[in-house]
Structures are given as structure tokens and as C-alpha cells.
Amino acid sequence: MKSKCSVLINLLVLQNLAVLCVSQDFDFFYLVQQWPGSFCDSDKSSCCYPTTGKPAADFGIHGLWPNYNDGSYPQNCDSNNPFNESEISDLISSMRKNWPSLSCPSSNGESFWTHEWEKHGTCSESVLDQHDYFETTLGLKQQTKLLQSLQSAGINPNGKFYSLSDIRDAIKEGTGYTPWIECNEDSSGNSQLYQVYLCVDKSGSNLIECPVFPKGKCGSQIEFPTF
Ligand SMILES: *[C@@H]1O[C@H](CO)[C@@H](O)[C@H](O)[C@H]1NC(C)=O
């Protein structure tokens, strides 16, 4: 990407084109959603409900992460553009509902959103400003309806085990795109449904098939814990 852009710039020496190249300096996004029950009963993390109360039993947003086609990703791209909650004041109630933090100590979400914006969001700021970044991510979550897709296939958060391929198929059926599933382990060492990755084009508008999947492995039978 970088070298293609510099060839073009050398050829054409147009400032507009240089701006275009900067604005495309990532290839796609991962939209990452997490199952709160698996965050909370993992052996690795303790969980604390937000100061605003226990979230609904639904997938919550983890983040929208710019990524490269080779699997690497940019991070912390602009320290001059810190998170500013007043820019998203109209989104706060939706953020609390759809993007809650379950980390300890209990919080209202602000430190989680700050981290997501500063580590990931600043790397797509040429495409999505702060307000657009959060609004776009909230919209993508509504569009993907993960829990409904799973439940339509009879896959429910009831502590039972389901096959990884049935989970994948159900999400593909519901969203039209192949997800990547990240597992963690409960305190007894069972593999469980932790995070779902879907890919989004770099405008943030459309789901796409993932150019590359993250690394990692689930068991073939994975638990879907209650929350
Ligand atoms: C935060 O955003 C508000 C609204 O856009 C703006 O008035 C304010 O100056 C910003 N604060 C900082 C520290 O940039």
C-alpha cells in the first residue's frame, strides 16, 4: 500500500493524491463483538458490571479495528486527537447499552471508549471522525444482530455446547458473511464462545468477506454460557 502510493505520488506529484493515499492507509476493519457471559466467567478476567447496571444479555461491541490485508494492524495513530466525550454526547445512551465495559473496577464505559478510539479509531480518522467512528460502529452492531442469528438456528446462551461449525453457519446465514470466532476458557477449562469477528470495508459501510482471519483456535464443541 505505502509503496504503491509513493509510486503514484512520484508519477503525478499531486497533493490531493497524497491525501487520498493517507486516507487509505489500512485495508479493512474488524468489527469485534463479545459475549458478556464468556468475559465474566473466564479464568483470565474478573468482571464488574458498569456503574449504570448489568448490561442486557446481548453481544456487546468490543471495537472497530482498522487492519491490513497481511494480518497486521496500525495502532495509536494520532496522539493529537484524544477521545472527547462531548463529541459523542448524542450517542452516549446507545453506547452504554451496546458498548458497555465489563472490566474492573466498575466504570461508565468512558475509559474503554477512550482506549478503543485512541488505539484503533485514530488509525481510521481520515475516513471516520470521532463521532462517525462511534456512530458507524453502533450501526454495524444493529445490522449484524448476532444473538438473533444464533437463536434462529437454535443456538442459545444456556450453558450448553454447540459445534463451532454450527455457530459459524448460523452467523453466516444471518449476516451473509463468514465470521471468525474467538474462544476463551471458563474456570473449568471449557472452550467457550467469546468474540465474533466480522469484516467491514474501509469506508465502514458494508460487511465484506474477511481478507484474512486472526489466529487462534476454538475447540470443535464450544460452550455458550448464560449471562
Ligand atoms: C471537545 O469537543 C467539543 C465539542 O465538539 C469542543 O467544543 C471542545 O473544544 C473539545 N474539547 C477538547 C479538549 O478538544
CSV table of C-alpha atoms in Angstrom, one decimal, residues 56-195:
chain,number,residue,atom,x,y,z
A,56,ALA,CA,-28.6,-6.8,28.7
A,57,ALA,CA,-27.9,-10.4,27.8
A,58,ASP,CA,-26.7,-9.5,24.3
A,59,PHE,CA,-23.4,-9.3,22.4
A,60,GLY,CA,-21.6,-6.0,23.2
A,61,ILE,CA,-19.2,-4.1,21.0
A,62,HIS,CA,-15.5,-4.5,21.7
A,63,GLY,CA,-14.3,-2.4,18.8
A,64,LEU,CA,-14.0,-1.5,15.1
A,65,TRP,CA,-10.3,-2.1,14.3
A,66,PRO,CA,-8.5,-0.9,11.1
A,67,ASN,CA,-6.4,-3.8,9.8
A,68,TYR,CA,-4.1,-4.7,6.9
A,69,ASN,CA,-4.7,-7.5,4.4
A,70,ASP,CA,-1.4,-9.1,5.7
A,71,GLY,CA,-3.0,-9.5,9.1
A,72,SER,CA,-1.0,-6.8,10.8
A,73,TYR,CA,-2.6,-3.5,12.0
A,74,PRO,CA,-1.9,0.1,12.7
A,75,GLN,CA,-2.4,1.4,16.3
A,76,ASN,CA,-2.2,4.7,18.2
A,77,CYS,CA,-2.1,6.7,15.1
A,78,ASP,CA,-2.7,10.3,16.4
A,79,SER,CA,-2.0,11.4,19.9
A,80,ASN,CA,-3.2,14.9,18.9
A,81,ASN,CA,-6.8,13.6,18.6
A,82,PRO,CA,-7.7,12.3,22.1
A,83,PHE,CA,-11.1,10.9,22.9
A,84,ASN,CA,-13.6,13.7,23.6
A,85,GLU,CA,-16.9,12.5,25.1
A,86,SER,CA,-18.7,15.8,24.2
A,87,GLU,CA,-18.3,15.0,20.6
A,88,ILE,CA,-20.5,11.9,21.0
A,89,SER,CA,-22.9,13.2,23.6
A,90,ASP,CA,-25.9,12.3,21.4
A,91,LEU,CA,-24.7,8.7,21.3
A,92,ILE,CA,-24.0,8.1,25.0
A,93,SER,CA,-27.2,6.3,25.9
A,94,SER,CA,-26.7,3.9,22.9
A,95,MET,CA,-23.0,3.5,23.8
A,96,ARG,CA,-23.9,2.5,27.4
A,97,LYS,CA,-26.3,-0.1,26.1
A,98,ASN,CA,-24.4,-1.5,23.2
A,99,TRP,CA,-20.7,-0.9,24.1
A,100,PRO,CA,-20.5,-1.5,27.9
A,101,SER,CA,-17.3,-2.1,29.7
A,102,LEU,CA,-17.1,-5.2,31.9
A,103,SER,CA,-13.6,-4.5,33.2
A,104,CYS,CA,-12.9,-4.0,36.8
A,105,PRO,CA,-13.2,-1.7,38.6
A,106,SER,CA,-16.8,-0.7,37.5
A,107,SER,CA,-16.9,2.2,35.1
A,108,ASN,CA,-19.3,4.1,33.0
A,109,GLY,CA,-17.5,3.0,29.8
A,110,GLU,CA,-15.5,6.1,29.2
A,111,SER,CA,-12.1,4.5,29.7
A,112,PHE,CA,-13.0,1.6,27.4
A,113,TRP,CA,-14.1,4.0,24.7
A,114,THR,CA,-11.1,6.2,25.2
A,115,HIS,CA,-8.8,3.1,24.7
A,116,GLU,CA,-10.7,2.0,21.6
A,117,TRP,CA,-10.6,5.4,20.0
A,118,GLU,CA,-7.0,6.2,20.8
A,119,LYS,CA,-5.6,2.7,19.9
A,120,HIS,CA,-7.8,1.9,16.9
A,121,GLY,CA,-10.1,4.8,15.9
A,122,THR,CA,-7.3,7.3,15.3
A,123,CYS,CA,-6.0,5.0,12.6
A,124,SER,CA,-9.1,5.5,10.5
A,125,GLU,CA,-9.7,9.1,11.4
A,126,SER,CA,-9.2,10.2,7.7
A,127,VAL,CA,-12.3,8.1,6.9
A,128,LEU,CA,-14.3,8.5,10.1
A,129,ASP,CA,-14.1,11.3,12.6
A,130,GLN,CA,-14.7,10.6,16.2
A,131,HIS,CA,-18.5,11.0,16.0
A,132,ASP,CA,-18.7,8.9,12.8
A,133,TYR,CA,-16.5,6.2,14.2
A,134,PHE,CA,-18.7,5.5,17.1
A,135,GLU,CA,-22.0,6.0,15.2
A,136,THR,CA,-20.8,3.7,12.4
A,137,THR,CA,-19.8,1.0,14.9
A,138,LEU,CA,-23.2,1.2,16.7
A,139,GLY,CA,-25.0,1.0,13.3
A,140,LEU,CA,-22.9,-2.1,12.3
A,141,LYS,CA,-23.8,-3.8,15.5
A,142,GLN,CA,-27.5,-3.3,14.9
A,143,GLN,CA,-27.1,-4.5,11.4
A,144,THR,CA,-25.4,-7.8,12.4
A,145,LYS,CA,-27.9,-9.0,15.0
A,146,LEU,CA,-25.6,-11.8,16.2
A,147,LEU,CA,-27.8,-13.1,19.0
A,148,GLN,CA,-30.9,-13.3,16.8
A,149,SER,CA,-28.9,-15.1,14.1
A,150,LEU,CA,-27.7,-17.7,16.6
A,151,GLN,CA,-31.1,-18.1,18.3
A,152,SER,CA,-32.8,-18.6,14.9
A,153,ALA,CA,-30.6,-21.6,14.5
A,154,GLY,CA,-31.5,-22.9,18.0
A,155,ILE,CA,-28.2,-21.8,19.5
A,156,ASN,CA,-28.9,-20.2,22.8
A,157,PRO,CA,-26.9,-18.8,25.7
A,158,ASN,CA,-27.8,-21.6,28.1
A,159,GLY,CA,-24.5,-23.1,29.1
A,160,LYS,CA,-24.8,-25.9,26.6
A,161,PHE,CA,-22.2,-26.9,24.0
A,162,TYR,CA,-22.6,-26.3,20.3
A,163,SER,CA,-20.4,-27.2,17.4
A,164,LEU,CA,-18.1,-24.4,16.1
A,165,SER,CA,-19.3,-25.0,12.6
A,166,ASP,CA,-23.0,-24.7,13.5
A,167,ILE,CA,-22.2,-21.4,15.2
A,168,ARG,CA,-20.3,-20.1,12.2
A,169,ASP,CA,-23.0,-21.3,9.8
A,170,ALA,CA,-25.8,-19.6,11.8
A,171,ILE,CA,-23.9,-16.2,11.8
A,172,LYS,CA,-23.2,-16.6,8.1
A,173,GLU,CA,-26.8,-17.3,7.4
A,174,GLY,CA,-27.9,-14.3,9.4
A,175,THR,CA,-25.4,-11.7,8.2
A,176,GLY,CA,-24.4,-13.1,4.8
A,177,TYR,CA,-20.7,-13.2,5.8
A,178,THR,CA,-18.4,-15.7,7.3
A,179,PRO,CA,-17.4,-14.8,10.9
A,180,TRP,CA,-14.3,-15.7,12.8
A,181,ILE,CA,-14.9,-17.0,16.3
A,182,GLU,CA,-12.6,-16.4,19.2
A,183,CYS,CA,-12.9,-18.6,22.2
A,184,ASN,CA,-11.7,-18.3,25.8
A,185,GLU,CA,-11.9,-20.8,28.6
A,186,ASP,CA,-14.2,-20.9,31.6
A,187,SER,CA,-12.8,-21.7,35.0
A,188,SER,CA,-13.1,-25.5,34.3
A,189,GLY,CA,-11.1,-25.1,31.1
A,190,ASN,CA,-14.0,-25.5,28.7
A,191,SER,CA,-13.7,-23.6,25.3
A,192,GLN,CA,-16.5,-21.1,25.1
A,193,LEU,CA,-17.9,-18.5,22.6
A,194,TYR,CA,-16.1,-15.3,23.4
A,195,GLN,CA,-15.8,-12.9,20.5
